[in-house]
Coordinates of C-alpha atoms and ligand atoms in Angstrom, one line a residue:
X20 CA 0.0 0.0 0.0
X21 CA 0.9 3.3 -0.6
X22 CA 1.9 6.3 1.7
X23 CA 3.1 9.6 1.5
X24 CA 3.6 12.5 3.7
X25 CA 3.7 14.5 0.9
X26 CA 0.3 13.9 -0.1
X27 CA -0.6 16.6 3.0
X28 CA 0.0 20.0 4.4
X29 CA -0.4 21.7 7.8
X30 CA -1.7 25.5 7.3
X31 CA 0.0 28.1 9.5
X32 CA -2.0 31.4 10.1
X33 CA -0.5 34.7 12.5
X34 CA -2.8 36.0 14.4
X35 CA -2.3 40.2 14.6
X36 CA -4.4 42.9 14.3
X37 CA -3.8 46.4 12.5
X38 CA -3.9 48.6 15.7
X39 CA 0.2 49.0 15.3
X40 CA 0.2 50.2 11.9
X41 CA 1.7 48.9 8.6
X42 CA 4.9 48.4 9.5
X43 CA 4.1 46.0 11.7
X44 CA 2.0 44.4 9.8
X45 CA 4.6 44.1 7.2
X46 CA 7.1 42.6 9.8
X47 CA 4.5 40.0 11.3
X48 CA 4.1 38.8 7.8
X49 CA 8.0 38.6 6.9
X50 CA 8.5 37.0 10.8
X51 CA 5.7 34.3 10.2
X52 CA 7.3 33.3 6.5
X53 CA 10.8 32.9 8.1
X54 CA 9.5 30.5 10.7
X55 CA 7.2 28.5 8.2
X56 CA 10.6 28.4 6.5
X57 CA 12.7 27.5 9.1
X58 CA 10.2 25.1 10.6
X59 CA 10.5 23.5 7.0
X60 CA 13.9 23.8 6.5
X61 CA 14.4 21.9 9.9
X62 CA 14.1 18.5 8.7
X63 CA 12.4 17.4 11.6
X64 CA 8.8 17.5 10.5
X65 CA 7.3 15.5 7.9
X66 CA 4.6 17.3 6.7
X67 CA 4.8 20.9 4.8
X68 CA 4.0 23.1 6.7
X69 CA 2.3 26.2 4.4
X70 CA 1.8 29.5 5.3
X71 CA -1.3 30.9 4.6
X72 CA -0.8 34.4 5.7
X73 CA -1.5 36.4 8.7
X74 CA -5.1 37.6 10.3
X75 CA -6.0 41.1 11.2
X76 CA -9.8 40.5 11.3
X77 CA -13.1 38.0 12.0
X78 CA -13.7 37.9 8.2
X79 CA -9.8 36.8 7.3
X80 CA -10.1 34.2 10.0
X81 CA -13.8 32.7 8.7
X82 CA -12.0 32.6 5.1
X83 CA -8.7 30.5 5.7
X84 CA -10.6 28.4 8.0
X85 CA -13.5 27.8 5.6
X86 CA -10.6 26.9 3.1
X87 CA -8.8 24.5 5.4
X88 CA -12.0 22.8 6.1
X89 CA -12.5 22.7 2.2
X90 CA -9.1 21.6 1.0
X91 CA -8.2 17.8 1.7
X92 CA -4.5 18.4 1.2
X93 CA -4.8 20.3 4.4
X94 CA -4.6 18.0 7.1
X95 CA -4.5 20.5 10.3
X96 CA -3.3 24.3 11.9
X97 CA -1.2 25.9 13.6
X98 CA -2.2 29.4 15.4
X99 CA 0.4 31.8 16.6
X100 CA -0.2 35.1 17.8
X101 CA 2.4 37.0 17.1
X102 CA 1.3 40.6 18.4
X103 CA -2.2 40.7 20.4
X104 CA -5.1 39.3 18.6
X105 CA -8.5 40.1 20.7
X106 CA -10.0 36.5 20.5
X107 CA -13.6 38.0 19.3
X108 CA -12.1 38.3 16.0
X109 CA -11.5 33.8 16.3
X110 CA -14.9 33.0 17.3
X111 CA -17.0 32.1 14.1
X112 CA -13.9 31.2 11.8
X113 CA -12.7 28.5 15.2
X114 CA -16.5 27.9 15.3
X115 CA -16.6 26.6 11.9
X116 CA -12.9 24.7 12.2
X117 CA -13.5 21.2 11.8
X118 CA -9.9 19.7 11.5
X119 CA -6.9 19.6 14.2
X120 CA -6.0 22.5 16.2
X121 CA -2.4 23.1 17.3
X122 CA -1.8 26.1 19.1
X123 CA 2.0 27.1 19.4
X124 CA 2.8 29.3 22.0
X125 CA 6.1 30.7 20.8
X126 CA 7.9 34.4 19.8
X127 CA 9.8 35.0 16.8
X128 CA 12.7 36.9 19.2
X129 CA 14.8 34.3 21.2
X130 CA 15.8 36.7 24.1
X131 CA 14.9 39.7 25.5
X132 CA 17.6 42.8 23.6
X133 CA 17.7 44.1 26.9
X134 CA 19.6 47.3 25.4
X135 CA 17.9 47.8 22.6
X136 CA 14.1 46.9 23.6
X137 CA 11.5 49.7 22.9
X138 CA 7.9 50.2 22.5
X139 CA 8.2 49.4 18.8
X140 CA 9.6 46.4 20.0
X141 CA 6.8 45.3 22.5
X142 CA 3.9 46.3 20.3
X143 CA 5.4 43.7 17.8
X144 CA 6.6 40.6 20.1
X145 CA 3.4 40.4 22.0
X146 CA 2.8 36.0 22.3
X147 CA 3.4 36.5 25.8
X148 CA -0.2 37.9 25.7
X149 CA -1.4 37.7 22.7
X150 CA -1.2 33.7 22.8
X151 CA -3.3 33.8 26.4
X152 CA -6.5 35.5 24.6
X153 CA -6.3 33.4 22.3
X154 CA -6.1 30.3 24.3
X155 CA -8.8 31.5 26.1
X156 CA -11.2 31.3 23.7
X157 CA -10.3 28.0 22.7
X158 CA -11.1 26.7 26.0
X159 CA -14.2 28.9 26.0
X160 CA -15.5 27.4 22.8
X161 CA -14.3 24.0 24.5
X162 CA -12.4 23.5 21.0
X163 CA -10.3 20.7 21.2
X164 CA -6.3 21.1 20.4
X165 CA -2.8 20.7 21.0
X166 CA -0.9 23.2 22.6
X167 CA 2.7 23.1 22.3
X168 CA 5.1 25.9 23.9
X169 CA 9.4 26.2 23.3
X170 CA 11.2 28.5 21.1
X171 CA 10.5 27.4 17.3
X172 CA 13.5 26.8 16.6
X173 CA 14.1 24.5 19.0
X174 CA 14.0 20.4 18.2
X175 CA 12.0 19.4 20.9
X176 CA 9.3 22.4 20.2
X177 CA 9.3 21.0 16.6
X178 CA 9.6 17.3 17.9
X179 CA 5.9 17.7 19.6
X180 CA 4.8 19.4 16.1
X181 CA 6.1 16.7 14.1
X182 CA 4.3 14.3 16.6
X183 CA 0.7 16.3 16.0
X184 CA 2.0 16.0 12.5
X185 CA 1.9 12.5 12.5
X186 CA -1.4 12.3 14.4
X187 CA -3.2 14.3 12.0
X188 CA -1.8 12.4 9.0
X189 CA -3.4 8.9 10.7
X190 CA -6.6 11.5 11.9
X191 CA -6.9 12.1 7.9
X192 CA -6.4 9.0 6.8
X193 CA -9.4 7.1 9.0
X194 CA -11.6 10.1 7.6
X195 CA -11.7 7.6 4.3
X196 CA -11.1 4.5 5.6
X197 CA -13.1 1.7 5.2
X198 CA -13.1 -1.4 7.0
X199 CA -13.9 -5.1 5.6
X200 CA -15.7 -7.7 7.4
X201 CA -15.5 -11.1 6.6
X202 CA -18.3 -12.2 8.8
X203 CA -19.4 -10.9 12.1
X204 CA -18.0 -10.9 15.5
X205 CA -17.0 -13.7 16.9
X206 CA -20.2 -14.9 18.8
X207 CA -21.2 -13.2 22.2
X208 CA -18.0 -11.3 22.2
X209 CA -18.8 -7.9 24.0
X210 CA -15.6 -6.0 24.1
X211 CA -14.9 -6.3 20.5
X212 CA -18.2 -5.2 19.2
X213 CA -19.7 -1.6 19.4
X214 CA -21.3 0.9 17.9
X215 CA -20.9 0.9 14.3
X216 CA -22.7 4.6 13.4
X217 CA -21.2 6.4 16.9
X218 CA -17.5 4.8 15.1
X219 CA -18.5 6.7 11.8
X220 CA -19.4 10.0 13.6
X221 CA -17.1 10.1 15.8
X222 CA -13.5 8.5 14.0
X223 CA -14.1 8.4 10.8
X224 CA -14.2 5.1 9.5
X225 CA -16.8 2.9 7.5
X226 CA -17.1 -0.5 8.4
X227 CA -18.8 -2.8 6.1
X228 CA -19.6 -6.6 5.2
X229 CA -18.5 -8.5 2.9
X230 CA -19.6 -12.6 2.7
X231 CA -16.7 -14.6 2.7
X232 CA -18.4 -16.0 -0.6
X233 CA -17.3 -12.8 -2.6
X234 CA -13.3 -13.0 -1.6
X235 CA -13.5 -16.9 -2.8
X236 CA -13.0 -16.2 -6.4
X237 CA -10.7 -13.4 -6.1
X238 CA -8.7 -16.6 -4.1
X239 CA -10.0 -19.1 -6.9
X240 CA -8.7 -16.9 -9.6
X241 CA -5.0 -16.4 -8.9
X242 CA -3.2 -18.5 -11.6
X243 CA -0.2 -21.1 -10.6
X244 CA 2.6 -18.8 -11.7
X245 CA 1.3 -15.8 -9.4
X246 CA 1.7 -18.7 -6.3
X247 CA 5.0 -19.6 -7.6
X248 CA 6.7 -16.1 -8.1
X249 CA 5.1 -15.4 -4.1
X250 CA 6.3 -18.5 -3.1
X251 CA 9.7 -17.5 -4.4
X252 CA 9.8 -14.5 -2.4
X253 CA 8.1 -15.9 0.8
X254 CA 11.5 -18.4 0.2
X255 CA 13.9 -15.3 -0.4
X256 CA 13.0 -13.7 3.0
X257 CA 12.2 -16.7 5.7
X258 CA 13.0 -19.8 6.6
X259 CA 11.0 -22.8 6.0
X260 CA 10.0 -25.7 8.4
X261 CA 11.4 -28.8 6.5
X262 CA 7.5 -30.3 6.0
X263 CA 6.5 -27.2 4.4
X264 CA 9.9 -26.6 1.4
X265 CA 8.8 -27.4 -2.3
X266 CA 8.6 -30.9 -2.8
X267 CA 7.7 -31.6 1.2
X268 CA 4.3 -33.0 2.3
X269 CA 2.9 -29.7 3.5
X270 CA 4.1 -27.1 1.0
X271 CA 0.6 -27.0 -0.7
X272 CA -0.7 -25.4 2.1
X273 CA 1.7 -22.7 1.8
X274 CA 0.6 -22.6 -1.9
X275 CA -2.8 -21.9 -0.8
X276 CA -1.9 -19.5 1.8
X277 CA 0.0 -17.3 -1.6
X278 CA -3.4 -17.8 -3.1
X279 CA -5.0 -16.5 -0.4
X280 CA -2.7 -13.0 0.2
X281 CA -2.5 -12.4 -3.6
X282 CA -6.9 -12.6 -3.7
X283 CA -7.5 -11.1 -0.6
X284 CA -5.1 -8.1 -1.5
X285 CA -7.1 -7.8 -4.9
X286 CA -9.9 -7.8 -3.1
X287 CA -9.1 -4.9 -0.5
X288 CA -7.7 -2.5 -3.8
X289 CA -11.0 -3.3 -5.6
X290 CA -13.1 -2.5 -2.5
X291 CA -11.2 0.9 -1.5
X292 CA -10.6 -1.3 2.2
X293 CA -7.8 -0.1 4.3
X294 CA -8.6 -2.8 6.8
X295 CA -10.4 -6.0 7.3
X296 CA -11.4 -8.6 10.2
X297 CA -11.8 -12.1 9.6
X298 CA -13.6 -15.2 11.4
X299 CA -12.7 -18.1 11.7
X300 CA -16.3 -19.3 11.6
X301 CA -17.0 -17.9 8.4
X302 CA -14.6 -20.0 5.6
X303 CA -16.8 -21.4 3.4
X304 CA -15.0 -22.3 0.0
X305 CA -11.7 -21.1 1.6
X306 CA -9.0 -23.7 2.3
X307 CA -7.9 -22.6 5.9
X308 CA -8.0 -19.6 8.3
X309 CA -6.2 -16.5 6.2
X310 CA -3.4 -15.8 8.9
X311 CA -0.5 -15.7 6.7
X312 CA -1.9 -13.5 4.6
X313 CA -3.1 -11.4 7.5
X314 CA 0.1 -11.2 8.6
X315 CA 1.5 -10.1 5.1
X316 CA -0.7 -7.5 4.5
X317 CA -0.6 -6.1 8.0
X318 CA 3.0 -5.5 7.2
X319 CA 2.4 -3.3 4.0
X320 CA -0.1 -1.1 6.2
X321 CA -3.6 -2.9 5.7
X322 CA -5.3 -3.0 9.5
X323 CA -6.2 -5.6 10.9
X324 CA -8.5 -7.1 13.6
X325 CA -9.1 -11.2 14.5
X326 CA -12.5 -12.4 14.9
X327 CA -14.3 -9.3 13.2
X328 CA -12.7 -7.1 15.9
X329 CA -13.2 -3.8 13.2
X330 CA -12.4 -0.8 16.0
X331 CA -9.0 -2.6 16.5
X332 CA -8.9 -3.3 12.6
X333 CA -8.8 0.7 12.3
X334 CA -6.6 1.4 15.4
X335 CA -3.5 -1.0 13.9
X336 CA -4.0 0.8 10.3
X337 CA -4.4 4.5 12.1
X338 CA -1.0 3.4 14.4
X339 CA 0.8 2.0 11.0
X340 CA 0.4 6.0 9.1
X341 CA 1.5 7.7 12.3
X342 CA 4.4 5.9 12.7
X343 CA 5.7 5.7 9.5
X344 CA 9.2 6.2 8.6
X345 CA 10.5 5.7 12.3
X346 CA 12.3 2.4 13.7
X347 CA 10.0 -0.1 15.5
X348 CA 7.1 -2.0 14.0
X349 CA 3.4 -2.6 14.9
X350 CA 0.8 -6.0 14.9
X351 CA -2.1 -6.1 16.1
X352 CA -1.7 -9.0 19.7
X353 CA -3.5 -10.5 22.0
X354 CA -3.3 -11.3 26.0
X355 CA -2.8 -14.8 25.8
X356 CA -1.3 -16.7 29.0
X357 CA 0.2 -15.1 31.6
X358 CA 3.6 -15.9 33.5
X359 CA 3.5 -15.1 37.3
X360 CA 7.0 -14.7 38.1
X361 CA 7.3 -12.1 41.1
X362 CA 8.8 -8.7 39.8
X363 CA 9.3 -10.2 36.0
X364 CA 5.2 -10.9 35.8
X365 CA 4.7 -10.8 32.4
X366 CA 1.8 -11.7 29.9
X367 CA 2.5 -13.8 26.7
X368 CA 1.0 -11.7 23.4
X369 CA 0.3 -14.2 20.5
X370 CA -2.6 -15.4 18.3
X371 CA -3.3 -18.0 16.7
X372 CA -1.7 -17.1 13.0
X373 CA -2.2 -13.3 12.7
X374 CA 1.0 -11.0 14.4
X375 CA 3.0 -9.0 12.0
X376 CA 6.4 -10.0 11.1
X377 CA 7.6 -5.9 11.8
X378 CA 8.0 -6.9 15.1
X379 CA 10.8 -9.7 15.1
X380 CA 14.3 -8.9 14.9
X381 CA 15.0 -12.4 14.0
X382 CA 13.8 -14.1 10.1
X383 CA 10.5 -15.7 10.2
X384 CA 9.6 -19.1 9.9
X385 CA 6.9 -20.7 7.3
X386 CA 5.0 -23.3 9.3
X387 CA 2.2 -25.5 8.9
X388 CA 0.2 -27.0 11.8
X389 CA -3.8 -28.2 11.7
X390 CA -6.0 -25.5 13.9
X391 CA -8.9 -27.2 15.5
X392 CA -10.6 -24.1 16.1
X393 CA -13.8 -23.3 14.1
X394 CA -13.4 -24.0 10.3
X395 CA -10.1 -22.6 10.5
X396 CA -8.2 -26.1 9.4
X397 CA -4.7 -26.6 8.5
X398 CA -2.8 -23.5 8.2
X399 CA 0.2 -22.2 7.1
X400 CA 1.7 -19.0 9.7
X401 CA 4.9 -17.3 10.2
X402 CA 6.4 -18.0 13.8
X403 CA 8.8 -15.8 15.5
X404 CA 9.2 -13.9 18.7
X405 CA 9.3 -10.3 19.2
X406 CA 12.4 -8.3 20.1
X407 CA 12.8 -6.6 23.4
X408 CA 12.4 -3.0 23.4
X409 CA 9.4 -0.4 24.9
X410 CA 6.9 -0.1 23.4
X411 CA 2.8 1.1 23.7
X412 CA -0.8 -1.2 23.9
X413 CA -3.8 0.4 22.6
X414 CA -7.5 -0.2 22.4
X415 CA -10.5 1.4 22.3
X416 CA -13.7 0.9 23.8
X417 CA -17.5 1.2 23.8
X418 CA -18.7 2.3 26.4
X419 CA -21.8 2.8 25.5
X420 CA -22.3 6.8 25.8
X421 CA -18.6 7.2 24.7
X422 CA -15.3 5.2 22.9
X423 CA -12.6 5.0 25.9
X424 CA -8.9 4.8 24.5
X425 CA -6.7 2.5 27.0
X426 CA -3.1 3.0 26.0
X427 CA -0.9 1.2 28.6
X428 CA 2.7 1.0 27.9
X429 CA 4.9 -2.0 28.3
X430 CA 8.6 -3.6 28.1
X431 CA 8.7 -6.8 25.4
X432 CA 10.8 -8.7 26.9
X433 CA 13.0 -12.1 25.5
X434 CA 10.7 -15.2 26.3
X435 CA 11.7 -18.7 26.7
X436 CA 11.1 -21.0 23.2
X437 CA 8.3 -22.3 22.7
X438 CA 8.5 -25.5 20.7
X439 CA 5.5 -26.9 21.1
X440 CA 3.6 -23.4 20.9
X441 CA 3.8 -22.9 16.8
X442 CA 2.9 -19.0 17.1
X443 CA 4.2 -15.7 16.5
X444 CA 4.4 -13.7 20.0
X445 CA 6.1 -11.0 22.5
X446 CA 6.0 -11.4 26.1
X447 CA 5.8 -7.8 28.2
X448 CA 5.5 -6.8 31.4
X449 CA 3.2 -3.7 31.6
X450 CA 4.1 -0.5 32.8
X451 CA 4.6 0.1 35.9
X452 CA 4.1 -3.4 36.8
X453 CA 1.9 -6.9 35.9
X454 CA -0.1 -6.4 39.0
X455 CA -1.2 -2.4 38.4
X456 CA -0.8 -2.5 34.8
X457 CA -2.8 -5.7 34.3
X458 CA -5.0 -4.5 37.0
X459 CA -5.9 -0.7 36.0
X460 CA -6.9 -2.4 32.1
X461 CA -9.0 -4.2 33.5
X462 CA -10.9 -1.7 35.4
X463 CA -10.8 0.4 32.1
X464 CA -12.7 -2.4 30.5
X465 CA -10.0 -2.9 27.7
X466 CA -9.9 -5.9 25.5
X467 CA -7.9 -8.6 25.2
X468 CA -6.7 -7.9 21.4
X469 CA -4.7 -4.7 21.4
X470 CA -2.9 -2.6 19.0
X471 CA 0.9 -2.8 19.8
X472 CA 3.8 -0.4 18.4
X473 CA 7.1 0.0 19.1
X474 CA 7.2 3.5 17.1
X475 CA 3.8 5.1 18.2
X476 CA 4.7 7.2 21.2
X477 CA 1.7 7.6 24.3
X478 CA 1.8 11.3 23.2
X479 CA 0.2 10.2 19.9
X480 CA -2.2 8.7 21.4
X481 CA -2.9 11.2 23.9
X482 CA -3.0 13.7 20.4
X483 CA -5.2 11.2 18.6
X484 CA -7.4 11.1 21.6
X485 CA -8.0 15.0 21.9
X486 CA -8.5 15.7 17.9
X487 CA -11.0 12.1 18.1
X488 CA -12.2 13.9 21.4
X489 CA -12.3 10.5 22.9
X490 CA -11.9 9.2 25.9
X491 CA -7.8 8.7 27.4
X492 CA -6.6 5.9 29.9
X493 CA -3.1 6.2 30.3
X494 CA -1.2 3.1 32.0
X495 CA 2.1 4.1 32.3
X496 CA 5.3 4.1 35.2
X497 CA 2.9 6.7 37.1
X498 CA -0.2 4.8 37.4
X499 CA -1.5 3.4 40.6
X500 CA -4.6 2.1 41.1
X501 CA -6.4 4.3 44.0
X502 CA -6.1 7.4 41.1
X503 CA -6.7 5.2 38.0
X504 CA -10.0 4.3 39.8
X505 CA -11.1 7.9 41.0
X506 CA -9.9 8.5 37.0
X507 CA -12.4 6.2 36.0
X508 CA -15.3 7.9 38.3
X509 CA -14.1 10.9 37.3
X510 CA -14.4 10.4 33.9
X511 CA -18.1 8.9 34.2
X512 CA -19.3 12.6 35.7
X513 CA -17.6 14.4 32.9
X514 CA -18.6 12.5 29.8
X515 CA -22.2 12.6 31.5
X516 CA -22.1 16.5 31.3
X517 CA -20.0 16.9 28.3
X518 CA -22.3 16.9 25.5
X519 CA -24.4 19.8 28.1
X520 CA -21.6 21.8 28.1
X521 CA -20.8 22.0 24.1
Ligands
MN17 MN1 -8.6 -13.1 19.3

């Protein structure tokens, strides 16, 4: 699959007014190029960032934000004030704002020229002000952003833009996403099921069905030499169990598995899908359980969800655009066993076939074992083990009024082998340890499938959370359990009133 930063642009509008005269309007506008420029020039953001001039009145404001809303390149904003701005002037064009907010609270001038400072000086460099109004009416129209404050030239200042960046790039993307079904959730399952409409309205995504019956001659279809030039790659870049080489007794099965990735893949391009689920109670005219090819295409950037789970389906694609480009990889995991072993408590993360091969440091291995579960029969799976290395668990729940985002950050740790266990998996102890971390998810009501990454930062999530104005559990080294629950109580009151409020 495809993906470019390039395809997208953050807009950057001054806020100023004309009270100081032209000159100062003329060196707001040459200030605010010069940053765009140097915030471009930095290398450390991966999204252009464009300037779209500055704004002396309501009517400017409405305009460029009527635009933004208007232009899909533009994936967000940035506000600075650079002289006052009386916050009047933001209402009806913030009003009408429907895409991320990030308001930077810097100043074009480093340090105070204590020698040379005048009143010409002060009437220009007024953020130290002029950013307060306008942060106040931000909170007073209860308008969701990110505010991020440092010098602009500074790395970490643009480190926490580049991180919105990324945000809003994964924010834009679920705005067209569409999520596959093959069949429903797995039966009586609570936590992965939810509220398909509230998902559309509030995140973005469209999650439709699709009857295993339609995929099965897209799999039917893919001709003998297709399998064998896959089959030649799949052979260039793992290993193979000895039963499943060319010639072996099992190898067909890794034949049909090809079959499998190379259909479902034309399936997902002909549908628009970003992401799909599957079940392994729904395989009828399919050969075995699509896990390898799960696994495949979760590596090129397709999401991914086991047993129709479609809000984590979206959550592993949304993770795979925001952390593009940066070391670590990403699968969506589930809780599977746990290891009690005092301060190294640690739970076991596997599936049955369908963990992406990003996360391994070590080269797969093509196996082929029978799966009693459901219809999914004999399939072929890649098996390794995650390498160590810190790294984030996400989720998101319905709550029923509300999606709650869990995020709960853990340490992949080495595990033991597993010979007899022929699955792909990490083991991690979760932050700040098994017994609050395991303890505080579930009081949060998080699944057991999650969406792992080793490149997705908590402060993306905590982004992702404001702009989806969702709900935000953070486990992390901080958490203990007395707060996490008063959290949690809190939280109830506040979502109860917020829609009153807005
Ligand atoms: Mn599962």
């Amino acid at each position: 699959m495809e993906f470019k930063f390039d395809n997208y642009e953050v807009w950057f509008i001054t806020g100023a007014q004309l009270l100081y005269g032209g000159d100062a309007v003329v060196a707001v506008d040459a200030h605010s190029n010069e940053m765009v420029k140097g915030l471009n020039d930095s290398g450390n953001l991966p999204v252009k960032v464009v300037y779209k001039g500055t704004a002396n009145s309501s009517a400017e404001i409405s305009e460029i934000m009527r635009a933004a809303n208007g232009d899909p390149k533009c994936i967000g904003m940035i506000t600075w004030m650079h002289t006052f701005s009386p916050a009047k002037m933001w209402i009806h064009g913030l009003m009408d704002f429907k895409k991320p907010l990030l308001h930077l609270h810097t100043q074009y001038n480093e340090k105070i020229p204590w020698s040379d400072i005048d009143m010409d000086f002060m009437n220009l460099n007024q953020s130290a002000h002029g950013d307060r109004e306008f942060g106040h009416i931000t909170s007073r129209l209860r308008k969701p952003r990110k505010v991020v404050v440092g010098y602009w030239k500074d790395k970490s200042t643009q480190e926490k833009i580049s991180t919105w960046m990324r945000v809003c790039t994964g924010w834009a993307d679920a705005q067209d996403m569409l999520i596959i079904r093959f069949g429903d959730n797995m039966n009586n399952v609570a936590v992965t099921d939810g509220d398909k409409v509230e998902a559309e309205i509030r995140l973005g995504y469209h999650v439709d069905n699709a009857p295993i019956a339609t995929l099965v001659p897209y799999v039917n279809a893919v001709t003998e030499a297709e399998i064998d030039a896959l089959v030649a790659e799949y052979e260039k870049v793992y290993d193979f169990a000895a039963d499943c080489k060319k010639g072996a007794k099992k190898h067909q099965f890794v034949r049909d598995a090809a079959a499998q990735e190379i259909g479902l893949r034309r399936f997902l391009e002909d549908k628009g899908a970003k992401g799909f689920t599957t079940s392994f109670n729904e395989l009828e005219g399919m050969k075995q359980l699509m896990g390898f090819a799960s696994q495949r295409l979760m590596t090129e950037g397709y999401g991914f969800g086991a047993e129709g789970d479609w809000k984590t389906a979206a959550l592993v694609r949304t993770m795979w655009v925001m952390g593009q480009g940066l070391p670590g990889g990403q699968s969506f995991l589930e809780d599977y066993t746990l290891n009690f072993d005092g301060e190294n408590s640690s739970i076991l993360q596997a599936h049955m076939l369908e963990i992406n091969p990003d996360i391994t440091g070590v080269k797969p291995r093509v196996e082929v074992h029978f799966l009693g579960i459901g219809d999914s029969k004999t399939c072929a799976r890649l098996v390794f083990q995650a390498h160590s290395g810190k790294g984030i668990a996400t989720t998101i729940v319905d709550m029923g009024n509300r999606f709650r985002m869990v995020v709960n950050e853990v340490e992949v740790i080495d595990p033991q082998p597993l010979p007899k266990l022929p699955v792909a998996c990490a083991l991690w102890k979760p932050m700040p340890n098994f017994e609050i971390g395991a303890g505080a998810w579930i009081l949060a009501g998080g699944t057991h499938h999650s969406s792992f990454s080793f490149a997705v930062t908590t402060e993306m999530m905590e982004d992702y959370a404001e702009i989806a104005d969702i709900e935000m559990l953070i486990i992390d080294k901080d958490t203990n359990i007395r707060q996490f629950k008063q959290n949690l109580r809190n939280n109830e009151v506040y979502y109860m009133l917020n829609k009153a409020l807005r």
